[in-house]
């Protein structure tokens, strides 16, 4: 396991994922019924942008750094949750910030050091449960939750060449066990072909009601670069496309190059 999120926290793709995560959590918290949030690939929870790791890549400067200079109105809610200049929340910190007293958060992290850091961060929090385990396995082990309402974030590092296939199969297995859950899976866009195959694979698995929210920071011509990213959402909340469109557009306008694009696509009917 070579991937450490501390090098990448707050980069443009992280901001896209987290702005959409906040929108999903807000939408699902509109009903008073308890919500279970499962983050299958959690990282360390929150990040210090003055750390050696963050300084080595400086990736956050083109992401949260740029957003903090402009703060587009459509991103005000997300930005208010991202904290001070030296810090950036991971998905666990964001989810925890929006958890209500009746909700629960389960965090899975496989890297031994990162799992320890995560455990320390939430040590005395009765609403948060840390699992040092494979997040894909946890999907079927922890679902369906007793609450019968859940948001599941699947955010793998894409270190392995078969991660798209693993993700699609895991999503299908989780959906079989818990078809009404809301699933959000992040994926990179380096070039178009792997993403096309992933979407076709997902469509062939017969899961209904799926959209993708995608941003290309630039034309994906150089596959050595992270040229964009997407979040695939199964069972999006009511009217989510309309809510997400201005957020995605604000992210594109701030983070993308002039030839960048954003789009929301329905890939499976409800
Ligand atoms: C992209 S990072 C997660 C970032 C986090 N979700 C956030 O938004 O702040 C992916 C994380 O997954 C962990 N990881 C890799 N393989 C895993 C697996 N099979 N199960 C659980 N965690 C895994 C990595 O150690 C890394 O911390």
PDB file of C-alpha atoms and ligand atoms in Angstrom:
ATOM      1  CA  UNK A   1       0.000   0.000   0.000  1.00  0.00           C
ATOM      2  CA  UNK A   2       1.944   3.003  -1.257  1.00  0.00           C
ATOM      3  CA  UNK A   3      -0.868   5.520  -1.536  1.00  0.00           C
ATOM      4  CA  UNK A   4      -1.056   8.110   1.263  1.00  0.00           C
ATOM      5  CA  UNK A   5      -3.803  10.656   0.963  1.00  0.00           C
ATOM      6  CA  UNK A   6      -1.799  13.267   2.906  1.00  0.00           C
ATOM      7  CA  UNK A   7       0.077  14.038  -0.350  1.00  0.00           C
ATOM      8  CA  UNK A   8      -3.148  14.758  -2.221  1.00  0.00           C
ATOM      9  CA  UNK A   9      -5.614  16.171   0.325  1.00  0.00           C
ATOM     10  CA  UNK A  10      -7.339  19.315  -0.870  1.00  0.00           C
ATOM     11  CA  UNK A  11      -6.343  18.869  -4.491  1.00  0.00           C
ATOM     12  CA  UNK A  12      -8.920  19.719  -7.194  1.00  0.00           C
ATOM     13  CA  UNK A  13     -10.270  16.146  -7.386  1.00  0.00           C
ATOM     14  CA  UNK A  14     -10.594  15.981  -3.588  1.00  0.00           C
ATOM     15  CA  UNK A  15     -12.586  19.231  -3.579  1.00  0.00           C
ATOM     16  CA  UNK A  16     -14.963  17.890  -6.263  1.00  0.00           C
ATOM     17  CA  UNK A  17     -15.576  14.695  -4.261  1.00  0.00           C
ATOM     18  CA  UNK A  18     -16.070  16.550  -0.981  1.00  0.00           C
ATOM     19  CA  UNK A  19     -18.345  19.279  -2.359  1.00  0.00           C
ATOM     20  CA  UNK A  20     -20.632  16.536  -3.722  1.00  0.00           C
ATOM     21  CA  UNK A  21     -20.378  14.566  -0.464  1.00  0.00           C
ATOM     22  CA  UNK A  22     -21.586  17.623   1.459  1.00  0.00           C
ATOM     23  CA  UNK A  23     -24.538  18.012  -0.935  1.00  0.00           C
ATOM     24  CA  UNK A  24     -25.470  14.344  -0.493  1.00  0.00           C
ATOM     25  CA  UNK A  25     -25.251  14.534   3.294  1.00  0.00           C
ATOM     26  CA  UNK A  26     -27.345  17.703   3.382  1.00  0.00           C
ATOM     27  CA  UNK A  27     -30.013  16.127   1.183  1.00  0.00           C
ATOM     28  CA  UNK A  28     -30.148  12.911   3.235  1.00  0.00           C
ATOM     29  CA  UNK A  29     -30.270  14.826   6.515  1.00  0.00           C
ATOM     30  CA  UNK A  30     -33.430  16.645   5.456  1.00  0.00           C
ATOM     31  CA  UNK A  31     -35.491  13.745   6.860  1.00  0.00           C
ATOM     32  CA  UNK A  32     -35.287  13.247  10.636  1.00  0.00           C
ATOM     33  CA  UNK A  33     -34.908   9.443  10.366  1.00  0.00           C
ATOM     34  CA  UNK A  34     -31.466   8.112  11.438  1.00  0.00           C
ATOM     35  CA  UNK A  35     -28.805   7.836   8.762  1.00  0.00           C
ATOM     36  CA  UNK A  36     -25.858   5.434   8.631  1.00  0.00           C
ATOM     37  CA  UNK A  37     -22.784   6.764   6.827  1.00  0.00           C
ATOM     38  CA  UNK A  38     -20.164   4.281   5.677  1.00  0.00           C
ATOM     39  CA  UNK A  39     -16.815   5.516   4.337  1.00  0.00           C
ATOM     40  CA  UNK A  40     -15.055   2.428   2.948  1.00  0.00           C
ATOM     41  CA  UNK A  41     -11.673   4.070   2.232  1.00  0.00           C
ATOM     42  CA  UNK A  42     -11.415   6.725   4.916  1.00  0.00           C
ATOM     43  CA  UNK A  43      -7.784   7.925   5.030  1.00  0.00           C
ATOM     44  CA  UNK A  44      -6.723   9.710   8.242  1.00  0.00           C
ATOM     45  CA  UNK A  45      -9.806  11.879   8.583  1.00  0.00           C
ATOM     46  CA  UNK A  46      -8.373  15.409   8.316  1.00  0.00           C
ATOM     47  CA  UNK A  47      -5.168  16.951   6.962  1.00  0.00           C
ATOM     48  CA  UNK A  48      -2.544  19.533   7.862  1.00  0.00           C
ATOM     49  CA  UNK A  49      -1.698  21.540   4.757  1.00  0.00           C
ATOM     50  CA  UNK A  50       1.591  22.650   6.328  1.00  0.00           C
ATOM     51  CA  UNK A  51       2.785  19.022   6.623  1.00  0.00           C
ATOM     52  CA  UNK A  52       5.847  17.714   4.798  1.00  0.00           C
ATOM     53  CA  UNK A  53       3.608  15.492   2.649  1.00  0.00           C
ATOM     54  CA  UNK A  54       1.289  18.336   1.580  1.00  0.00           C
ATOM     55  CA  UNK A  55       4.301  20.571   0.930  1.00  0.00           C
ATOM     56  CA  UNK A  56       6.043  17.965  -1.209  1.00  0.00           C
ATOM     57  CA  UNK A  57       3.357  17.928  -3.914  1.00  0.00           C
ATOM     58  CA  UNK A  58       1.665  21.279  -3.236  1.00  0.00           C
ATOM     59  CA  UNK A  59      -1.403  19.788  -4.922  1.00  0.00           C
ATOM     60  CA  UNK A  60      -3.786  21.551  -2.536  1.00  0.00           C
ATOM     61  CA  UNK A  61      -2.807  24.943  -3.954  1.00  0.00           C
ATOM     62  CA  UNK A  62      -4.644  24.241  -7.228  1.00  0.00           C
ATOM     63  CA  UNK A  63      -7.660  22.939  -5.293  1.00  0.00           C
ATOM     64  CA  UNK A  64      -8.712  24.274  -1.916  1.00  0.00           C
ATOM     65  CA  UNK A  65      -6.021  26.975  -2.191  1.00  0.00           C
ATOM     66  CA  UNK A  66      -7.665  28.379  -5.312  1.00  0.00           C
ATOM     67  CA  UNK A  67     -11.200  28.014  -3.937  1.00  0.00           C
ATOM     68  CA  UNK A  68     -10.224  29.941  -0.806  1.00  0.00           C
ATOM     69  CA  UNK A  69      -9.132  32.868  -2.975  1.00  0.00           C
ATOM     70  CA  UNK A  70     -12.492  33.128  -4.770  1.00  0.00           C
ATOM     71  CA  UNK A  71     -15.211  31.193  -2.829  1.00  0.00           C
ATOM     72  CA  UNK A  72     -17.946  30.992  -5.472  1.00  0.00           C
ATOM     73  CA  UNK A  73     -21.390  31.461  -3.829  1.00  0.00           C
ATOM     74  CA  UNK A  74     -22.561  27.967  -4.896  1.00  0.00           C
ATOM     75  CA  UNK A  75     -19.700  26.500  -2.812  1.00  0.00           C
ATOM     76  CA  UNK A  76     -20.267  28.589   0.325  1.00  0.00           C
ATOM     77  CA  UNK A  77     -21.655  25.677   2.382  1.00  0.00           C
ATOM     78  CA  UNK A  78     -18.793  23.333   1.440  1.00  0.00           C
ATOM     79  CA  UNK A  79     -16.190  26.044   2.009  1.00  0.00           C
ATOM     80  CA  UNK A  80     -17.560  26.899   5.456  1.00  0.00           C
ATOM     81  CA  UNK A  81     -16.966  23.255   6.420  1.00  0.00           C
ATOM     82  CA  UNK A  82     -13.347  23.162   5.197  1.00  0.00           C
ATOM     83  CA  UNK A  83     -11.937  25.092   8.173  1.00  0.00           C
ATOM     84  CA  UNK A  84      -8.936  27.352   8.458  1.00  0.00           C
ATOM     85  CA  UNK A  85      -6.167  28.040   5.978  1.00  0.00           C
ATOM     86  CA  UNK A  86      -3.795  25.407   7.369  1.00  0.00           C
ATOM     87  CA  UNK A  87      -6.273  22.551   7.491  1.00  0.00           C
ATOM     88  CA  UNK A  88      -8.408  20.557   5.128  1.00  0.00           C
ATOM     89  CA  UNK A  89     -10.988  17.968   6.186  1.00  0.00           C
ATOM     90  CA  UNK A  90     -11.080  14.473   4.783  1.00  0.00           C
ATOM     91  CA  UNK A  91     -14.356  12.715   4.095  1.00  0.00           C
ATOM     92  CA  UNK A  92     -14.552  11.437   7.725  1.00  0.00           C
ATOM     93  CA  UNK A  93     -14.265  14.952   9.208  1.00  0.00           C
ATOM     94  CA  UNK A  94     -16.846  16.311   6.769  1.00  0.00           C
ATOM     95  CA  UNK A  95     -19.268  13.470   7.451  1.00  0.00           C
ATOM     96  CA  UNK A  96     -18.758  13.868  11.205  1.00  0.00           C
ATOM     97  CA  UNK A  97     -19.452  17.604  10.997  1.00  0.00           C
ATOM     98  CA  UNK A  98     -22.836  16.914   9.406  1.00  0.00           C
ATOM     99  CA  UNK A  99     -23.814  13.949  11.584  1.00  0.00           C
ATOM    100  CA  UNK A 100     -26.906  14.519  13.736  1.00  0.00           C
ATOM    101  CA  UNK A 101     -27.306  12.896  17.176  1.00  0.00           C
ATOM    102  CA  UNK A 102     -29.377  10.071  15.671  1.00  0.00           C
ATOM    103  CA  UNK A 103     -26.788   9.202  12.969  1.00  0.00           C
ATOM    104  CA  UNK A 104     -23.791   6.841  12.901  1.00  0.00           C
ATOM    105  CA  UNK A 105     -20.529   6.918  10.967  1.00  0.00           C
ATOM    106  CA  UNK A 106     -18.412   3.846  10.164  1.00  0.00           C
ATOM    107  CA  UNK A 107     -14.910   4.380   8.776  1.00  0.00           C
ATOM    108  CA  UNK A 108     -12.762   1.674   7.166  1.00  0.00           C
ATOM    109  CA  UNK A 109      -9.044   2.110   6.553  1.00  0.00           C
ATOM    110  CA  UNK A 110      -6.618  -0.667   5.666  1.00  0.00           C
ATOM    111  CA  UNK A 111      -3.255   1.112   5.949  1.00  0.00           C
ATOM    112  CA  UNK A 112      -1.961   0.248   9.454  1.00  0.00           C
ATOM    113  CA  UNK A 113      -0.518   3.704  10.259  1.00  0.00           C
ATOM    114  CA  UNK A 114      -3.463   5.619   8.820  1.00  0.00           C
ATOM    115  CA  UNK A 115      -5.911   3.381  10.682  1.00  0.00           C
ATOM    116  CA  UNK A 116      -4.138   4.218  13.962  1.00  0.00           C
ATOM    117  CA  UNK A 117      -4.275   7.964  13.210  1.00  0.00           C
ATOM    118  CA  UNK A 118      -7.958   7.651  12.366  1.00  0.00           C
ATOM    119  CA  UNK A 119      -8.663   5.707  15.566  1.00  0.00           C
ATOM    120  CA  UNK A 120      -6.948   8.383  17.640  1.00  0.00           C
ATOM    121  CA  UNK A 121      -8.897  11.174  15.978  1.00  0.00           C
ATOM    122  CA  UNK A 122     -12.277   9.680  16.826  1.00  0.00           C
ATOM    123  CA  UNK A 123     -11.265   7.796  19.997  1.00  0.00           C
ATOM    124  CA  UNK A 124     -13.885   9.236  22.299  1.00  0.00           C
ATOM    125  CA  UNK A 125     -16.682   9.667  19.803  1.00  0.00           C
ATOM    126  CA  UNK A 126     -19.557   7.236  20.420  1.00  0.00           C
ATOM    127  CA  UNK A 127     -21.138   7.971  17.022  1.00  0.00           C
ATOM    128  CA  UNK A 128     -18.032   6.983  15.045  1.00  0.00           C
ATOM    129  CA  UNK A 129     -16.759   3.423  14.609  1.00  0.00           C
ATOM    130  CA  UNK A 130     -13.356   2.686  13.077  1.00  0.00           C
ATOM    131  CA  UNK A 131     -12.630  -0.565  11.262  1.00  0.00           C
ATOM    132  CA  UNK A 132      -9.121  -1.512  10.224  1.00  0.00           C
ATOM    133  CA  UNK A 133     -10.299  -3.706   7.398  1.00  0.00           C
ATOM    134  CA  UNK A 134     -10.817  -3.973   3.661  1.00  0.00           C
ATOM    135  CA  UNK A 135     -13.482  -1.442   2.744  1.00  0.00           C
ATOM    136  CA  UNK A 136     -14.810  -3.630  -0.071  1.00  0.00           C
ATOM    137  CA  UNK A 137     -15.393  -6.508   2.360  1.00  0.00           C
ATOM    138  CA  UNK A 138     -16.992  -4.100   4.830  1.00  0.00           C
ATOM    139  CA  UNK A 139     -19.570  -3.151   2.204  1.00  0.00           C
ATOM    140  CA  UNK A 140     -21.293  -6.491   2.395  1.00  0.00           C
ATOM    141  CA  UNK A 141     -20.442  -7.090   6.082  1.00  0.00           C
ATOM    142  CA  UNK A 142     -21.933  -3.802   7.338  1.00  0.00           C
ATOM    143  CA  UNK A 143     -24.882  -3.539   4.955  1.00  0.00           C
ATOM    144  CA  UNK A 144     -27.830  -3.398   5.289  1.00  0.00           C
ATOM    145  CA  UNK A 145     -27.647  -1.246   8.418  1.00  0.00           C
ATOM    146  CA  UNK A 146     -30.350  -1.386  11.099  1.00  0.00           C
ATOM    147  CA  UNK A 147     -31.281   2.216  10.207  1.00  0.00           C
ATOM    148  CA  UNK A 148     -32.274   1.048   6.690  1.00  0.00           C
ATOM    149  CA  UNK A 149     -31.013   4.436   5.396  1.00  0.00           C
ATOM    150  CA  UNK A 150     -27.385   4.900   4.406  1.00  0.00           C
ATOM    151  CA  UNK A 151     -24.916   6.939   2.449  1.00  0.00           C
ATOM    152  CA  UNK A 152     -21.948   4.841   1.364  1.00  0.00           C
ATOM    153  CA  UNK A 153     -18.817   6.605   0.102  1.00  0.00           C
ATOM    154  CA  UNK A 154     -16.413   4.400  -1.854  1.00  0.00           C
ATOM    155  CA  UNK A 155     -13.164   6.253  -2.470  1.00  0.00           C
ATOM    156  CA  UNK A 156     -10.380   3.800  -3.345  1.00  0.00           C
ATOM    157  CA  UNK A 157      -6.833   4.932  -4.187  1.00  0.00           C
ATOM    158  CA  UNK A 158      -6.810   3.472  -7.738  1.00  0.00           C
ATOM    159  CA  UNK A 159      -3.302   2.119  -7.196  1.00  0.00           C
ATOM    160  CA  UNK A 160      -4.171  -1.209  -8.776  1.00  0.00           C
ATOM    161  CA  UNK A 161      -4.844  -1.635 -12.467  1.00  0.00           C
ATOM    162  CA  UNK A 162      -8.072  -3.574 -11.828  1.00  0.00           C
ATOM    163  CA  UNK A 163      -9.589  -1.056  -9.381  1.00  0.00           C
ATOM    164  CA  UNK A 164     -12.430  -0.098 -11.754  1.00  0.00           C
ATOM    165  CA  UNK A 165     -13.498  -3.779 -12.029  1.00  0.00           C
ATOM    166  CA  UNK A 166     -13.153  -4.346  -8.289  1.00  0.00           C
ATOM    167  CA  UNK A 167     -15.224  -1.244  -7.605  1.00  0.00           C
ATOM    168  CA  UNK A 168     -17.982  -2.259 -10.039  1.00  0.00           C
ATOM    169  CA  UNK A 169     -18.211  -5.779  -8.597  1.00  0.00           C
ATOM    170  CA  UNK A 170     -18.232  -4.482  -5.012  1.00  0.00           C
ATOM    171  CA  UNK A 171     -20.957  -1.993  -5.839  1.00  0.00           C
ATOM    172  CA  UNK A 172     -23.089  -4.703  -7.371  1.00  0.00           C
ATOM    173  CA  UNK A 173     -22.621  -7.008  -4.356  1.00  0.00           C
ATOM    174  CA  UNK A 174     -23.472  -4.205  -1.915  1.00  0.00           C
ATOM    175  CA  UNK A 175     -26.496  -3.170  -3.963  1.00  0.00           C
ATOM    176  CA  UNK A 176     -27.779  -6.764  -3.960  1.00  0.00           C
ATOM    177  CA  UNK A 177     -27.678  -6.815  -0.160  1.00  0.00           C
ATOM    178  CA  UNK A 178     -29.007  -3.292   0.281  1.00  0.00           C
ATOM    179  CA  UNK A 179     -30.723  -1.986  -2.877  1.00  0.00           C
ATOM    180  CA  UNK A 180     -32.115   1.217  -1.345  1.00  0.00           C
ATOM    181  CA  UNK A 181     -28.793   2.615  -0.071  1.00  0.00           C
ATOM    182  CA  UNK A 182     -27.297   5.728  -1.616  1.00  0.00           C
ATOM    183  CA  UNK A 183     -23.837   4.892  -2.971  1.00  0.00           C
ATOM    184  CA  UNK A 184     -21.268   7.481  -4.077  1.00  0.00           C
ATOM    185  CA  UNK A 185     -18.136   6.137  -5.780  1.00  0.00           C
ATOM    186  CA  UNK A 186     -15.278   8.434  -6.748  1.00  0.00           C
ATOM    187  CA  UNK A 187     -13.226   7.638  -9.864  1.00  0.00           C
ATOM    188  CA  UNK A 188     -10.319   9.305 -11.678  1.00  0.00           C
ATOM    189  CA  UNK A 189     -10.384  10.410 -15.303  1.00  0.00           C
ATOM    190  CA  UNK A 190      -6.910  10.044 -16.760  1.00  0.00           C
ATOM    191  CA  UNK A 191      -8.123   9.256 -20.230  1.00  0.00           C
ATOM    192  CA  UNK A 192     -11.558   8.435 -21.580  1.00  0.00           C
ATOM    193  CA  UNK A 193     -11.351   4.727 -22.413  1.00  0.00           C
ATOM    194  CA  UNK A 194     -11.117   3.258 -18.862  1.00  0.00           C
ATOM    195  CA  UNK A 195     -14.033   5.415 -17.726  1.00  0.00           C
ATOM    196  CA  UNK A 196     -16.132   4.364 -20.745  1.00  0.00           C
ATOM    197  CA  UNK A 197     -15.450   0.702 -19.882  1.00  0.00           C
ATOM    198  CA  UNK A 198     -16.315   1.292 -16.218  1.00  0.00           C
ATOM    199  CA  UNK A 199     -19.643   2.921 -17.057  1.00  0.00           C
ATOM    200  CA  UNK A 200     -20.489   0.130 -19.531  1.00  0.00           C
ATOM    201  CA  UNK A 201     -19.548  -2.465 -16.884  1.00  0.00           C
ATOM    202  CA  UNK A 202     -21.798  -0.792 -14.295  1.00  0.00           C
ATOM    203  CA  UNK A 203     -24.670  -0.566 -16.801  1.00  0.00           C
ATOM    204  CA  UNK A 204     -24.304  -4.291 -17.599  1.00  0.00           C
ATOM    205  CA  UNK A 205     -24.740  -5.167 -13.911  1.00  0.00           C
ATOM    206  CA  UNK A 206     -28.388  -4.126 -13.948  1.00  0.00           C
ATOM    207  CA  UNK A 207     -28.382  -1.559 -11.139  1.00  0.00           C
ATOM    208  CA  UNK A 208     -31.124   1.075 -11.583  1.00  0.00           C
ATOM    209  CA  UNK A 209     -31.111   4.804 -10.888  1.00  0.00           C
ATOM    210  CA  UNK A 210     -27.524   5.966 -11.426  1.00  0.00           C
ATOM    211  CA  UNK A 211     -26.031   9.315 -12.350  1.00  0.00           C
ATOM    212  CA  UNK A 212     -22.442  10.442 -12.813  1.00  0.00           C
ATOM    213  CA  UNK A 213     -21.153  13.917 -11.919  1.00  0.00           C
ATOM    214  CA  UNK A 214     -17.928  14.529 -13.832  1.00  0.00           C
ATOM    215  CA  UNK A 215     -15.416  17.310 -14.230  1.00  0.00           C
ATOM    216  CA  UNK A 216     -12.619  17.382 -16.752  1.00  0.00           C
ATOM    217  CA  UNK A 217      -9.978  19.864 -15.652  1.00  0.00           C
ATOM    218  CA  UNK A 218      -8.654  19.729 -19.220  1.00  0.00           C
ATOM    219  CA  UNK A 219      -9.000  17.539 -22.306  1.00  0.00           C
ATOM    220  CA  UNK A 220      -7.845  14.071 -21.156  1.00  0.00           C
ATOM    221  CA  UNK A 221      -5.070  13.677 -23.700  1.00  0.00           C
ATOM    222  CA  UNK A 222      -2.120  12.890 -21.412  1.00  0.00           C
ATOM    223  CA  UNK A 223      -2.985   9.702 -19.463  1.00  0.00           C
ATOM    224  CA  UNK A 224      -0.080  10.308 -17.062  1.00  0.00           C
ATOM    225  CA  UNK A 225      -2.067  13.169 -15.501  1.00  0.00           C
ATOM    226  CA  UNK A 226      -5.224  13.273 -13.394  1.00  0.00           C
ATOM    227  CA  UNK A 227      -7.257  15.174 -15.978  1.00  0.00           C
ATOM    228  CA  UNK A 228     -10.560  15.008 -14.203  1.00  0.00           C
ATOM    229  CA  UNK A 229     -12.717  12.942 -11.909  1.00  0.00           C
ATOM    230  CA  UNK A 230     -16.227  11.786 -11.375  1.00  0.00           C
ATOM    231  CA  UNK A 231     -18.585  10.633  -8.671  1.00  0.00           C
ATOM    232  CA  UNK A 232     -21.002   7.871  -9.625  1.00  0.00           C
ATOM    233  CA  UNK A 233     -24.147   7.999  -7.505  1.00  0.00           C
ATOM    234  CA  UNK A 234     -26.612   5.137  -7.146  1.00  0.00           C
ATOM    235  CA  UNK A 235     -30.067   6.185  -5.870  1.00  0.00           C
ATOM    236  CA  UNK A 236     -29.319   9.923  -5.844  1.00  0.00           C
ATOM    237  CA  UNK A 237     -31.620  11.948  -3.556  1.00  0.00           C
ATOM    238  CA  UNK A 238     -34.683  13.570  -5.118  1.00  0.00           C
ATOM    239  CA  UNK A 239     -33.791  16.400  -7.501  1.00  0.00           C
ATOM    240  CA  UNK A 240     -30.056  15.892  -6.883  1.00  0.00           C
ATOM    241  CA  UNK A 241     -29.118  16.702 -10.473  1.00  0.00           C
ATOM    242  CA  UNK A 242     -30.628  20.191 -10.150  1.00  0.00           C
ATOM    243  CA  UNK A 243     -28.887  20.777  -6.810  1.00  0.00           C
ATOM    244  CA  UNK A 244     -25.523  19.486  -8.006  1.00  0.00           C
ATOM    245  CA  UNK A 245     -25.409  21.332 -11.351  1.00  0.00           C
ATOM    246  CA  UNK A 246     -24.483  24.820 -10.014  1.00  0.00           C
ATOM    247  CA  UNK A 247     -21.957  23.311  -7.581  1.00  0.00           C
ATOM    248  CA  UNK A 248     -20.251  21.338 -10.322  1.00  0.00           C
ATOM    249  CA  UNK A 249     -20.236  24.366 -12.603  1.00  0.00           C
ATOM    250  CA  UNK A 250     -18.676  26.548  -9.873  1.00  0.00           C
ATOM    251  CA  UNK A 251     -15.974  23.893  -9.326  1.00  0.00           C
ATOM    252  CA  UNK A 252     -15.269  23.757 -13.050  1.00  0.00           C
ATOM    253  CA  UNK A 253     -15.136  27.540 -13.374  1.00  0.00           C
ATOM    254  CA  UNK A 254     -12.632  27.805 -10.502  1.00  0.00           C
ATOM    255  CA  UNK A 255     -10.523  24.654 -10.831  1.00  0.00           C
ATOM    256  CA  UNK A 256     -10.483  23.725 -14.514  1.00  0.00           C
ATOM    257  CA  UNK A 257      -8.424  25.038 -17.413  1.00  0.00           C
ATOM    258  CA  UNK A 258     -10.274  26.986 -20.145  1.00  0.00           C
ATOM    259  CA  UNK A 259     -11.012  23.783 -22.109  1.00  0.00           C
ATOM    260  CA  UNK A 260     -12.343  21.985 -19.015  1.00  0.00           C
ATOM    261  CA  UNK A 261     -15.940  20.766 -18.848  1.00  0.00           C
ATOM    262  CA  UNK A 262     -18.453  19.482 -16.329  1.00  0.00           C
ATOM    263  CA  UNK A 263     -21.523  17.355 -16.809  1.00  0.00           C
ATOM    264  CA  UNK A 264     -24.113  15.295 -15.018  1.00  0.00           C
ATOM    265  CA  UNK A 265     -25.217  12.195 -16.908  1.00  0.00           C
ATOM    266  CA  UNK A 266     -27.958   9.728 -16.108  1.00  0.00           C
ATOM    267  CA  UNK A 267     -26.469   6.317 -16.923  1.00  0.00           C
ATOM    268  CA  UNK A 268     -29.304   4.143 -15.558  1.00  0.00           C
ATOM    269  CA  UNK A 269     -32.981   5.035 -15.276  1.00  0.00           C
ATOM    270  CA  UNK A 270     -34.759   5.081 -11.945  1.00  0.00           C
TER     271      UNK A 270
HETATM  272  C1  LIG B   1      -8.319   8.285  -1.696  1.00  0.00           C
HETATM  273  S1  LIG B   1      -7.864   7.829  -0.079  1.00  0.00           S
HETATM  274  C2  LIG B   1      -9.279   8.183   0.875  1.00  0.00           C
HETATM  275  C3  LIG B   1      -9.554   9.602   1.107  1.00  0.00           C
HETATM  276  C4  LIG B   1     -10.771   9.894   1.977  1.00  0.00           C
HETATM  277  N1  LIG B   1     -11.928   9.133   1.538  1.00  0.00           N
HETATM  278  C5  LIG B   1     -11.111  11.356   1.935  1.00  0.00           C
HETATM  279  O1  LIG B   1     -11.870  11.773   1.055  1.00  0.00           O
HETATM  280  O2  LIG B   1     -10.628  12.091   2.806  1.00  0.00           O
HETATM  281  C6  LIG B   1      -7.916   6.078  -0.129  1.00  0.00           C
HETATM  282  C7  LIG B   1      -7.606   5.419   1.206  1.00  0.00           C
HETATM  283  O3  LIG B   1      -7.949   4.048   1.122  1.00  0.00           O
HETATM  284  C8  LIG B   1      -7.002   3.272   1.850  1.00  0.00           C
HETATM  285  N2  LIG B   1      -7.144   1.906   1.315  1.00  0.00           N
HETATM  286  C9  LIG B   1      -6.535   1.328   0.254  1.00  0.00           C
HETATM  287  N3  LIG B   1      -7.050   0.109   0.023  1.00  0.00           N
HETATM  288  C10 LIG B   1      -8.031  -0.090   0.951  1.00  0.00           C
HETATM  289  C11 LIG B   1      -8.954  -1.139   1.201  1.00  0.00           C
HETATM  290  N4  LIG B   1      -8.987  -2.236   0.448  1.00  0.00           N
HETATM  291  N5  LIG B   1      -9.831  -0.981   2.220  1.00  0.00           N
HETATM  292  C12 LIG B   1      -9.816   0.140   2.996  1.00  0.00           C
HETATM  293  N6  LIG B   1      -8.959   1.165   2.799  1.00  0.00           N
HETATM  294  C13 LIG B   1      -8.083   1.063   1.781  1.00  0.00           C
HETATM  295  C14 LIG B   1      -5.700   3.974   1.590  1.00  0.00           C
HETATM  296  O4  LIG B   1      -4.764   3.687   2.617  1.00  0.00           O
HETATM  297  C15 LIG B   1      -6.133   5.445   1.595  1.00  0.00           C
HETATM  298  O5  LIG B   1      -6.005   6.003   2.886  1.00  0.00           O
END
